[in-house]
mmCIF file of C-alpha atoms in Angstrom:
data_model
loop_
_atom_site.group_PDB
_atom_site.id
_atom_site.type_symbol
_atom_site.label_atom_id
_atom_site.label_comp_id
_atom_site.label_asym_id
_atom_site.label_seq_id
_atom_site.Cartn_x
_atom_site.Cartn_y
_atom_site.Cartn_z
ATOM 1 C CA MET A 1 11.923 -32.107 109.912
ATOM 2 C CA LEU A 2 9.606 -28.807 109.024
ATOM 3 C CA VAL A 3 12.068 -24.776 108.475
ATOM 4 C CA ASP A 4 10.997 -22.099 107.453
ATOM 5 C CA GLY A 5 13.762 -19.862 107.457
ATOM 6 C CA GLN A 6 17.494 -19.714 109.235
ATOM 7 C CA GLY A 7 18.284 -17.700 112.873
ATOM 8 C CA GLY A 8 16.230 -14.487 112.970
ATOM 9 C CA ASP A 9 15.263 -15.095 109.241
ATOM 10 C CA ILE A 10 11.759 -16.398 108.322
ATOM 11 C CA GLY A 11 11.122 -17.170 104.430
ATOM 12 C CA TYR A 12 12.260 -20.209 102.471
ATOM 13 C CA GLN A 13 14.296 -18.013 100.402
ATOM 14 C CA TYR A 14 16.796 -18.217 104.230
ATOM 15 C CA LEU A 15 17.277 -22.003 103.732
ATOM 16 C CA SER A 16 20.410 -23.218 102.703
ATOM 17 C CA ASN A 17 20.878 -24.751 99.720
ATOM 18 C CA ILE A 18 22.831 -27.301 98.212
ATOM 19 C CA PHE A 19 22.623 -27.223 93.781
ATOM 20 C CA TYR A 20 24.475 -30.427 92.026
ATOM 21 C CA TYR A 21 24.989 -30.525 88.700
ATOM 22 C CA SER A 22 25.292 -34.705 88.893
ATOM 23 C CA GLU A 23 23.876 -37.767 90.551
ATOM 24 C CA VAL A 24 27.447 -37.745 91.792
ATOM 25 C CA GLN A 25 26.938 -34.702 93.538
ATOM 26 C CA LYS A 26 23.317 -35.384 94.549
ATOM 27 C CA LYS A 27 24.427 -37.986 96.386
ATOM 28 C CA LEU A 28 28.236 -37.082 97.569
ATOM 29 C CA ALA A 29 25.660 -34.047 99.525
ATOM 30 C CA SER A 30 23.059 -36.909 100.747
ATOM 31 C CA ASP A 31 25.913 -38.996 102.539
ATOM 32 C CA ILE A 32 27.122 -36.025 103.807
ATOM 33 C CA ILE A 33 24.037 -34.870 105.641
ATOM 34 C CA HIS A 34 23.376 -38.465 106.653
ATOM 35 C CA GLN A 35 26.796 -38.725 108.128
ATOM 36 C CA LEU A 36 26.260 -35.063 109.848
ATOM 37 C CA GLN A 37 22.758 -36.894 111.414
ATOM 38 C CA ASP A 38 24.765 -40.162 111.945
ATOM 39 C CA MET A 39 26.831 -37.776 114.639
ATOM 40 C CA GLY A 40 23.946 -35.999 116.525
ATOM 41 C CA TYR A 41 23.490 -33.210 114.389
ATOM 42 C CA ASN A 42 19.791 -34.070 113.481
ATOM 43 C CA LYS A 43 18.322 -30.834 112.427
ATOM 44 C CA VAL A 44 20.632 -30.219 109.251
ATOM 45 C CA ALA A 45 17.798 -28.357 107.057
ATOM 46 C CA THR A 46 19.991 -27.775 104.172
ATOM 47 C CA GLN A 47 18.130 -29.011 100.924
ATOM 48 C CA ILE A 48 19.615 -30.546 97.617
ATOM 49 C CA LYS A 49 18.340 -29.414 94.709
ATOM 50 C CA PRO A 50 19.789 -29.859 91.114
ATOM 51 C CA VAL A 51 21.300 -26.486 89.264
ATOM 52 C CA THR A 52 18.533 -24.537 87.376
ATOM 53 C CA THR A 53 18.584 -20.814 85.992
ATOM 54 C CA PHE A 54 21.234 -18.790 88.499
ATOM 55 C CA TRP A 55 21.103 -14.961 88.840
ATOM 56 C CA LYS A 56 23.393 -13.613 90.705
ATOM 57 C CA ALA A 57 22.303 -11.053 93.690
ATOM 58 C CA GLU A 58 22.865 -6.870 93.584
ATOM 59 C CA ASP A 59 26.240 -6.030 95.235
ATOM 60 C CA TYR A 60 25.013 -5.680 98.627
ATOM 61 C CA HIS A 61 24.271 -9.279 98.645
ATOM 62 C CA GLN A 62 28.040 -10.359 98.214
ATOM 63 C CA LYS A 63 30.058 -11.251 100.993
ATOM 64 C CA TYR A 64 27.140 -10.034 103.931
ATOM 65 C CA TYR A 65 29.014 -11.881 106.332
ATOM 66 C CA ASN A 66 31.908 -10.628 106.059
ATOM 67 C CA LYS A 67 30.620 -6.717 105.190
ATOM 68 C CA ASN A 68 28.131 -7.629 108.608
ATOM 69 C CA VAL A 69 28.524 -8.678 111.992
ATOM 70 C CA PRO A 70 26.410 -11.709 112.167
ATOM 71 C CA TYR A 71 24.590 -12.658 114.734
ATOM 72 C CA ASP A 72 26.365 -15.540 116.716
ATOM 73 C CA THR A 73 29.458 -13.559 116.620
ATOM 74 C CA ILE A 74 27.975 -12.343 119.630
ATOM 75 C CA ILE A 75 27.841 -15.311 121.048
ATOM 76 C CA VAL A 76 31.031 -15.994 119.956
ATOM 77 C CA MET A 77 32.707 -13.343 121.965
ATOM 78 C CA ASN A 78 31.946 -14.656 125.619
ATOM 79 C CA TYR A 79 33.446 -17.607 124.352
ATOM 80 C CA LYS A 80 35.110 -19.791 126.760
ATOM 81 C CA PRO A 81 35.280 -23.807 125.638
ATOM 82 C CA PRO A 82 32.915 -25.871 127.327
ATOM 83 C CA PHE A 83 34.225 -28.619 129.139
ATOM 84 C CA ARG A 84 33.389 -30.186 132.920
ATOM 85 C CA ILE A 85 36.334 -31.554 135.514
ATOM 86 C CA THR A 86 35.375 -34.851 136.428
ATOM 87 C CA ASN A 87 37.129 -37.611 138.745
ATOM 88 C CA LYS A 88 39.267 -39.178 135.799
ATOM 89 C CA ILE A 89 41.031 -35.623 135.113
ATOM 90 C CA LEU A 90 41.237 -34.927 138.587
ATOM 91 C CA GLU A 91 42.679 -38.653 139.424
ATOM 92 C CA LEU A 92 44.956 -38.156 135.504
ATOM 93 C CA ALA A 93 46.334 -34.886 136.906
ATOM 94 C CA GLN A 94 47.382 -35.937 140.296
ATOM 95 C CA ASP A 95 48.853 -38.594 138.581
ATOM 96 C CA VAL A 96 50.616 -36.584 135.926
ATOM 97 C CA GLY A 97 51.927 -34.564 139.027
ATOM 98 C CA HIS A 98 53.348 -37.848 140.615
ATOM 99 C CA GLU A 99 55.394 -38.461 137.361
ATOM 100 C CA LEU A 100 56.877 -34.975 136.809
ATOM 101 C CA GLY A 101 57.781 -35.412 140.275
ATOM 102 C CA LEU A 102 60.160 -38.311 139.517
ATOM 103 C CA MET A 103 61.516 -36.568 136.659
ATOM 104 C CA SER A 104 62.732 -33.848 138.486
ATOM 105 C CA GLY A 105 63.762 -36.037 141.462
ATOM 106 C CA ALA A 106 65.403 -38.058 139.315
ATOM 107 C CA LYS A 107 67.851 -35.202 137.860
ATOM 108 C CA LEU A 108 67.525 -36.687 134.775
ATOM 109 C CA ASP A 109 69.522 -35.769 131.479
ATOM 110 C CA LEU A 110 66.739 -34.677 129.327
ATOM 111 C CA PRO A 111 67.991 -35.848 125.624
ATOM 112 C CA PRO A 112 67.434 -32.643 123.169
ATOM 113 C CA ILE A 113 64.300 -32.839 121.234
ATOM 114 C CA ILE A 114 65.443 -33.225 117.292
ATOM 115 C CA LEU A 115 62.416 -31.800 115.262
ATOM 116 C CA ARG A 116 62.382 -31.876 111.214
ATOM 117 C CA LYS A 117 64.866 -29.946 109.644
ATOM 118 C CA ASN A 118 66.117 -29.033 113.080
ATOM 119 C CA ASN A 119 63.211 -26.295 113.518
ATOM 120 C CA GLN A 120 63.617 -24.984 117.041
ATOM 121 C CA ILE A 121 60.148 -24.520 117.821
ATOM 122 C CA LYS A 122 59.458 -22.793 120.911
ATOM 123 C CA THR A 123 57.886 -24.612 124.165
ATOM 124 C CA ILE A 124 53.984 -25.046 124.501
ATOM 125 C CA GLN A 125 53.796 -22.626 127.167
ATOM 126 C CA SER A 126 55.029 -20.021 125.170
ATOM 127 C CA SER A 127 53.203 -20.987 122.226
ATOM 128 C CA LEU A 128 50.266 -21.091 124.468
ATOM 129 C CA ALA A 129 50.931 -17.889 125.176
ATOM 130 C CA ILE A 130 51.395 -15.836 121.765
ATOM 131 C CA GLU A 131 49.613 -16.175 119.056
ATOM 132 C CA ASP A 132 52.694 -15.091 116.880
ATOM 133 C CA ASN A 133 54.766 -18.133 117.795
ATOM 134 C CA LEU A 134 52.029 -21.128 117.124
ATOM 135 C CA LEU A 135 51.959 -19.122 113.200
ATOM 136 C CA LYS A 136 55.684 -19.241 113.075
ATOM 137 C CA ALA A 137 56.022 -22.988 114.455
ATOM 138 C CA HIS A 138 53.538 -23.706 111.405
ATOM 139 C CA LYS A 139 55.510 -22.494 109.014
ATOM 140 C CA LEU A 140 58.403 -23.908 110.389
ATOM 141 C CA LEU A 141 56.976 -27.214 110.003
ATOM 142 C CA MET A 142 54.921 -26.782 107.137
ATOM 143 C CA GLN A 143 57.261 -25.558 105.035
ATOM 144 C CA GLY A 144 57.758 -26.826 101.252
ATOM 145 C CA LEU A 145 54.491 -29.243 102.166
ATOM 146 C CA ILE A 146 51.748 -26.411 101.663
ATOM 147 C CA GLN A 147 51.375 -22.732 100.160
ATOM 148 C CA ASP A 148 50.101 -21.217 102.958
ATOM 149 C CA ASN A 149 51.884 -21.994 105.687
ATOM 150 C CA GLY A 150 52.151 -19.972 108.726
ATOM 151 C CA ILE A 151 48.607 -18.369 108.354
ATOM 152 C CA TRP A 152 45.654 -18.852 108.886
ATOM 153 C CA ARG A 153 43.475 -20.752 106.571
ATOM 154 C CA SER A 154 41.105 -19.083 103.740
ATOM 155 C CA SER A 155 38.671 -21.750 103.033
ATOM 156 C CA GLY A 156 36.563 -24.037 104.760
ATOM 157 C CA VAL A 157 38.100 -27.656 105.732
ATOM 158 C CA GLY A 158 36.498 -30.630 107.014
ATOM 159 C CA ILE A 159 38.216 -33.974 108.656
ATOM 160 C CA PHE A 160 37.609 -37.557 107.049
ATOM 161 C CA LYS A 161 37.856 -40.542 108.207
ATOM 162 C CA GLY A 162 37.948 -42.746 105.108
ATOM 163 C CA ASN A 163 35.036 -41.429 103.108
ATOM 164 C CA LYS A 164 33.431 -40.919 106.239
ATOM 165 C CA ILE A 165 33.575 -37.058 107.844
ATOM 166 C CA ALA A 166 34.805 -37.543 111.197
ATOM 167 C CA HIS A 167 34.570 -33.484 111.818
ATOM 168 C CA ILE A 168 33.920 -30.251 110.007
ATOM 169 C CA ALA A 169 35.694 -26.989 111.041
ATOM 170 C CA PRO A 170 33.921 -23.770 111.831
ATOM 171 C CA PRO A 171 34.215 -21.449 108.596
ATOM 172 C CA ALA A 172 37.481 -19.113 107.987
ATOM 173 C CA ASN A 173 35.865 -16.391 108.228
ATOM 174 C CA ARG A 174 35.749 -17.167 111.974
ATOM 175 C CA VAL A 175 39.165 -18.639 112.224
ATOM 176 C CA LEU A 176 40.920 -15.481 113.754
ATOM 177 C CA LEU A 177 37.981 -14.842 116.267
ATOM 178 C CA LEU A 178 37.902 -18.090 117.490
ATOM 179 C CA MET A 179 42.182 -18.645 117.941
ATOM 180 C CA ASN A 180 42.344 -14.516 119.579
ATOM 181 C CA LYS A 181 39.557 -15.878 121.903
ATOM 182 C CA LEU A 182 41.159 -19.112 122.599
ATOM 183 C CA PHE A 183 45.080 -17.504 123.569
ATOM 184 C CA ASP A 184 42.148 -15.156 125.814
ATOM 185 C CA PHE A 185 40.839 -17.937 127.668
ATOM 186 C CA ILE A 186 44.249 -19.815 127.967
ATOM 187 C CA ASN A 187 46.067 -16.400 129.307
ATOM 188 C CA LYS A 188 43.782 -15.551 131.579
ATOM 189 C CA ASN A 189 42.209 -18.328 133.500
ATOM 190 C CA ASN A 190 44.999 -18.569 135.946
ATOM 191 C CA ASP A 191 42.615 -20.804 138.174
ATOM 192 C CA ILE A 192 43.010 -23.959 135.141
ATOM 193 C CA ALA A 193 45.773 -26.413 135.721
ATOM 194 C CA TRP A 194 48.507 -25.745 133.201
ATOM 195 C CA LEU A 195 47.603 -29.879 132.787
ATOM 196 C CA ILE A 196 44.021 -28.958 131.482
ATOM 197 C CA LYS A 197 44.831 -25.874 129.233
ATOM 198 C CA ALA A 198 46.974 -27.558 127.534
ATOM 199 C CA CYS A 199 44.516 -30.394 126.705
ATOM 200 C CA ILE A 200 41.585 -27.971 125.733
ATOM 201 C CA PHE A 201 43.745 -26.125 123.988
ATOM 202 C CA HIS A 202 44.854 -28.983 121.541
ATOM 203 C CA TYR A 203 40.595 -30.469 121.687
ATOM 204 C CA GLU A 204 40.218 -26.157 120.908
ATOM 205 C CA LEU A 205 42.863 -26.155 117.602
ATOM 206 C CA GLU A 206 41.259 -29.188 116.042
ATOM 207 C CA PHE A 207 38.030 -27.922 116.611
ATOM 208 C CA ILE A 208 39.073 -24.684 115.061
ATOM 209 C CA HIS A 209 40.927 -26.635 112.393
ATOM 210 C CA PRO A 210 42.850 -22.940 111.597
ATOM 211 C CA PHE A 211 45.147 -24.210 109.425
ATOM 212 C CA SER A 212 43.907 -25.215 105.325
ATOM 213 C CA ASP A 213 46.826 -28.165 106.511
ATOM 214 C CA GLY A 214 49.131 -29.738 109.742
ATOM 215 C CA ASN A 215 46.592 -28.917 112.086
ATOM 216 C CA GLY A 216 46.763 -32.618 113.922
ATOM 217 C CA ARG A 217 49.837 -34.249 112.538
ATOM 218 C CA ILE A 218 49.823 -36.723 115.079
ATOM 219 C CA GLY A 219 46.109 -37.734 114.895
ATOM 220 C CA ARG A 220 45.499 -41.088 114.222
ATOM 221 C CA HIS A 221 42.614 -43.390 114.880
ATOM 222 C CA GLU A 222 41.594 -43.342 118.019
ATOM 223 C CA TYR A 223 42.546 -39.837 118.091
ATOM 224 C CA TYR A 224 39.669 -39.104 115.808
ATOM 225 C CA ASN A 225 36.922 -41.148 117.625
ATOM 226 C CA ILE A 226 37.402 -38.675 120.491
ATOM 227 C CA LEU A 227 37.020 -35.493 118.277
ATOM 228 C CA ALA A 228 33.796 -36.668 116.917
ATOM 229 C CA LYS A 229 32.245 -38.044 120.250
ATOM 230 C CA CYS A 230 33.024 -34.368 121.445
ATOM 231 C CA ASP A 231 31.598 -32.766 118.301
ATOM 232 C CA SER A 232 28.331 -34.444 119.674
ATOM 233 C CA ALA A 233 28.950 -34.055 123.216
ATOM 234 C CA GLY A 234 29.090 -30.650 122.607
ATOM 235 C CA GLU A 235 31.771 -30.139 125.478
ATOM 236 C CA SER A 236 36.103 -31.390 124.983
ATOM 237 C CA THR A 237 35.345 -33.467 128.263
ATOM 238 C CA LEU A 238 36.334 -36.680 126.604
ATOM 239 C CA PHE A 239 39.201 -34.960 125.070
ATOM 240 C CA ILE A 240 40.413 -33.872 128.288
ATOM 241 C CA GLU A 241 40.322 -37.283 129.473
ATOM 242 C CA PHE A 242 41.993 -38.922 126.972
ATOM 243 C CA MET A 243 45.027 -36.730 126.406
ATOM 244 C CA ALA A 244 45.632 -36.506 130.262
ATOM 245 C CA ALA A 245 45.926 -40.053 129.838
ATOM 246 C CA GLN A 246 48.182 -39.978 127.075
ATOM 247 C CA ILE A 247 50.397 -37.818 128.437
ATOM 248 C CA LEU A 248 50.589 -39.898 131.823
ATOM 249 C CA GLU A 249 50.900 -42.685 129.414
ATOM 250 C CA ALA A 250 54.017 -41.240 127.727
ATOM 251 C CA LEU A 251 55.787 -40.220 131.094
ATOM 252 C CA LYS A 252 55.835 -43.628 132.516
ATOM 253 C CA LEU A 253 57.275 -44.951 130.169
ATOM 254 C CA TYR A 254 60.106 -42.087 129.949
ATOM 255 C CA ASN A 255 60.090 -42.741 133.644
ATOM 256 C CA SER A 256 60.926 -46.450 132.998
ATOM 257 C CA THR A 257 62.926 -46.526 130.583
ATOM 258 C CA THR A 258 65.367 -43.854 130.975
ATOM 259 C CA VAL A 259 68.787 -44.220 132.680
ATOM 260 C CA SER A 260 69.866 -42.178 136.016
ATOM 261 C CA GLN A 261 72.329 -40.009 136.032
ATOM 262 C CA ILE A 262 72.357 -39.674 139.710
ATOM 263 C CA LYS A 263 76.431 -39.648 140.371
ATOM 264 C CA THR A 264 76.399 -37.434 144.382
ATOM 265 C CA PRO A 265 74.113 -38.520 147.720
ATOM 266 C CA PHE A 266 72.468 -35.159 147.697
ATOM 267 C CA SER A 267 70.682 -36.267 143.876
ATOM 268 C CA ARG A 268 70.134 -39.933 144.914
ATOM 269 C CA LEU A 269 67.986 -38.473 148.616
ATOM 270 C CA GLU A 270 66.481 -35.753 146.433
ATOM 271 C CA PHE A 271 65.078 -38.823 143.572
ATOM 272 C CA SER A 272 64.768 -41.456 146.559
ATOM 273 C CA LYS A 273 62.372 -38.583 148.681
ATOM 274 C CA THR A 274 60.150 -38.854 145.310
ATOM 275 C CA LYS A 275 59.772 -42.800 145.954
ATOM 276 C CA LEU A 276 59.444 -42.736 149.823
ATOM 277 C CA ASN A 277 57.658 -39.482 150.280
ATOM 278 C CA GLN A 278 57.460 -39.019 154.451
ATOM 279 C CA ASN A 279 57.116 -42.572 155.453
ATOM 280 C CA TRP A 280 59.597 -44.588 157.207
ATOM 281 C CA PHE A 281 62.632 -46.934 155.438
ATOM 282 C CA SER A 282 65.599 -48.827 156.049
ATOM 283 C CA ARG A 283 68.667 -48.790 154.323
ATOM 284 C CA LYS A 284 67.763 -52.159 152.550
ATOM 285 C CA ASP A 285 64.659 -50.062 150.989
ATOM 286 C CA TYR A 286 66.779 -46.947 150.033
ATOM 287 C CA LYS A 287 69.758 -49.646 148.124
ATOM 288 C CA ALA A 288 66.217 -50.802 146.431
ATOM 289 C CA ILE A 289 65.835 -47.492 144.382
ATOM 290 C CA HIS A 290 69.297 -46.955 143.730
ATOM 291 C CA LYS A 291 70.483 -50.879 142.535
ATOM 292 C CA GLU A 292 73.671 -49.367 141.473
ATOM 293 C CA ILE A 293 75.396 -48.442 144.657
ATOM 294 C CA SER A 294 76.983 -50.829 146.747
ATOM 295 C CA THR A 295 75.881 -51.712 150.675
ATOM 296 C CA SER A 296 78.259 -49.318 151.803
ATOM 297 C CA THR A 297 77.639 -46.452 149.542
ATOM 298 C CA ALA A 298 73.786 -46.408 150.962
ATOM 299 C CA SER A 299 75.529 -46.205 154.562
ATOM 300 C CA ARG A 300 77.721 -43.163 153.086
ATOM 301 C CA ASP A 301 74.437 -41.607 151.773
ATOM 302 C CA LEU A 302 72.417 -42.087 154.668
ATOM 303 C CA ASN A 303 74.524 -40.774 157.160
ATOM 304 C CA PHE A 304 75.236 -37.538 154.653
ATOM 305 C CA GLY A 305 71.121 -37.291 155.031
ATOM 306 C CA ILE A 306 71.685 -36.878 158.920
ATOM 307 C CA GLN A 307 74.641 -35.005 158.671
ATOM 308 C CA GLN A 308 72.773 -32.121 156.558
ATOM 309 C CA GLY A 309 69.603 -32.210 158.338
ATOM 310 C CA ILE A 310 67.498 -33.918 155.350
ATOM 311 C CA LEU A 311 66.841 -37.104 157.068
ATOM 312 C CA ILE A 312 65.830 -37.909 160.901
ATOM 313 C CA TYR A 313 66.470 -41.754 162.432
ATOM 314 C CA LYS A 314 65.794 -44.116 164.720
ATOM 315 C CA GLY A 315 66.855 -47.067 166.423
ATOM 316 C CA ILE A 316 70.696 -49.056 165.831
ATOM 317 C CA LYS A 317 72.671 -50.749 163.555
ATOM 318 C CA ASN A 318 70.537 -53.063 161.479
ATOM 319 C CA GLN A 319 67.365 -51.756 162.556
ATOM 320 C CA THR A 320 68.232 -48.322 162.263
ATOM 321 C CA TYR A 321 65.010 -46.612 160.012
ATOM 322 C CA TYR A 322 65.138 -43.017 158.494
ATOM 323 C CA LYS A 323 62.654 -40.136 157.536
ATOM 324 C CA PHE A 324 63.031 -37.146 155.205
ATOM 325 C CA SER A 325 62.698 -34.199 157.274
#
């Protein structure tokens, strides 16, 4: 590919270069460029050259990026994470809502979450809303593991899967700006469902990679495959679908394995409502939901529901059917 400049600057002197001291460095640089091209970055114009005589530029050239507002910052200032709401995402969101309804209706006694070293981390809602909480959470989780825990990274970083690049994060001097724009997006876009926001936040956190380490400690093979595909696509839609599916799977597993602590007629009726919705049902149907209770207890529950105005009914004796009012 013929390139003569970079951005608005024309001339070969503005091209980016990698200077190598050895054949090993040359091969490593070449392999990385080929991997980037395989990921869809087919316009990598960086040249690979041997080290020759080096002249230090004048002071006004040093740290130029930090001293001047770069051209692409104008674009970043209007940053909004790119994504699409697909039919799959809508279906997953509906299914997640259903599973949460089952959990809420069941009045389950949720076991306390014990984090490593018993750290008390804020809820996801407050972590999304307040930058300071994210930094505090990272500081606690990575305490004793890295030197710069609880602060944004100050150097470049990439994600490797084996000896191949899965993702290259933005430059360190853009991290603060990108994170501020992400928090701004999360806080202001109230028309976007919390589930979608959570998935977008997760993707953008991995994309920006704001910390030197500890960004994706839960990441695994499939996780980074999806991240790489989103990098190539230039949007987070696939990652939203992936994360929503993981959330749904976790909720289904939890609801199917957690023992209900429902012990009162009212709580049993509330839970049954999440299962039966507005359908007519029999005492047998009700007892099928609460297998631990006797037939007489089921009858007492249903009579209680009628007396409290929770249920309406039709029929008599064994032909009685009920419905939530």
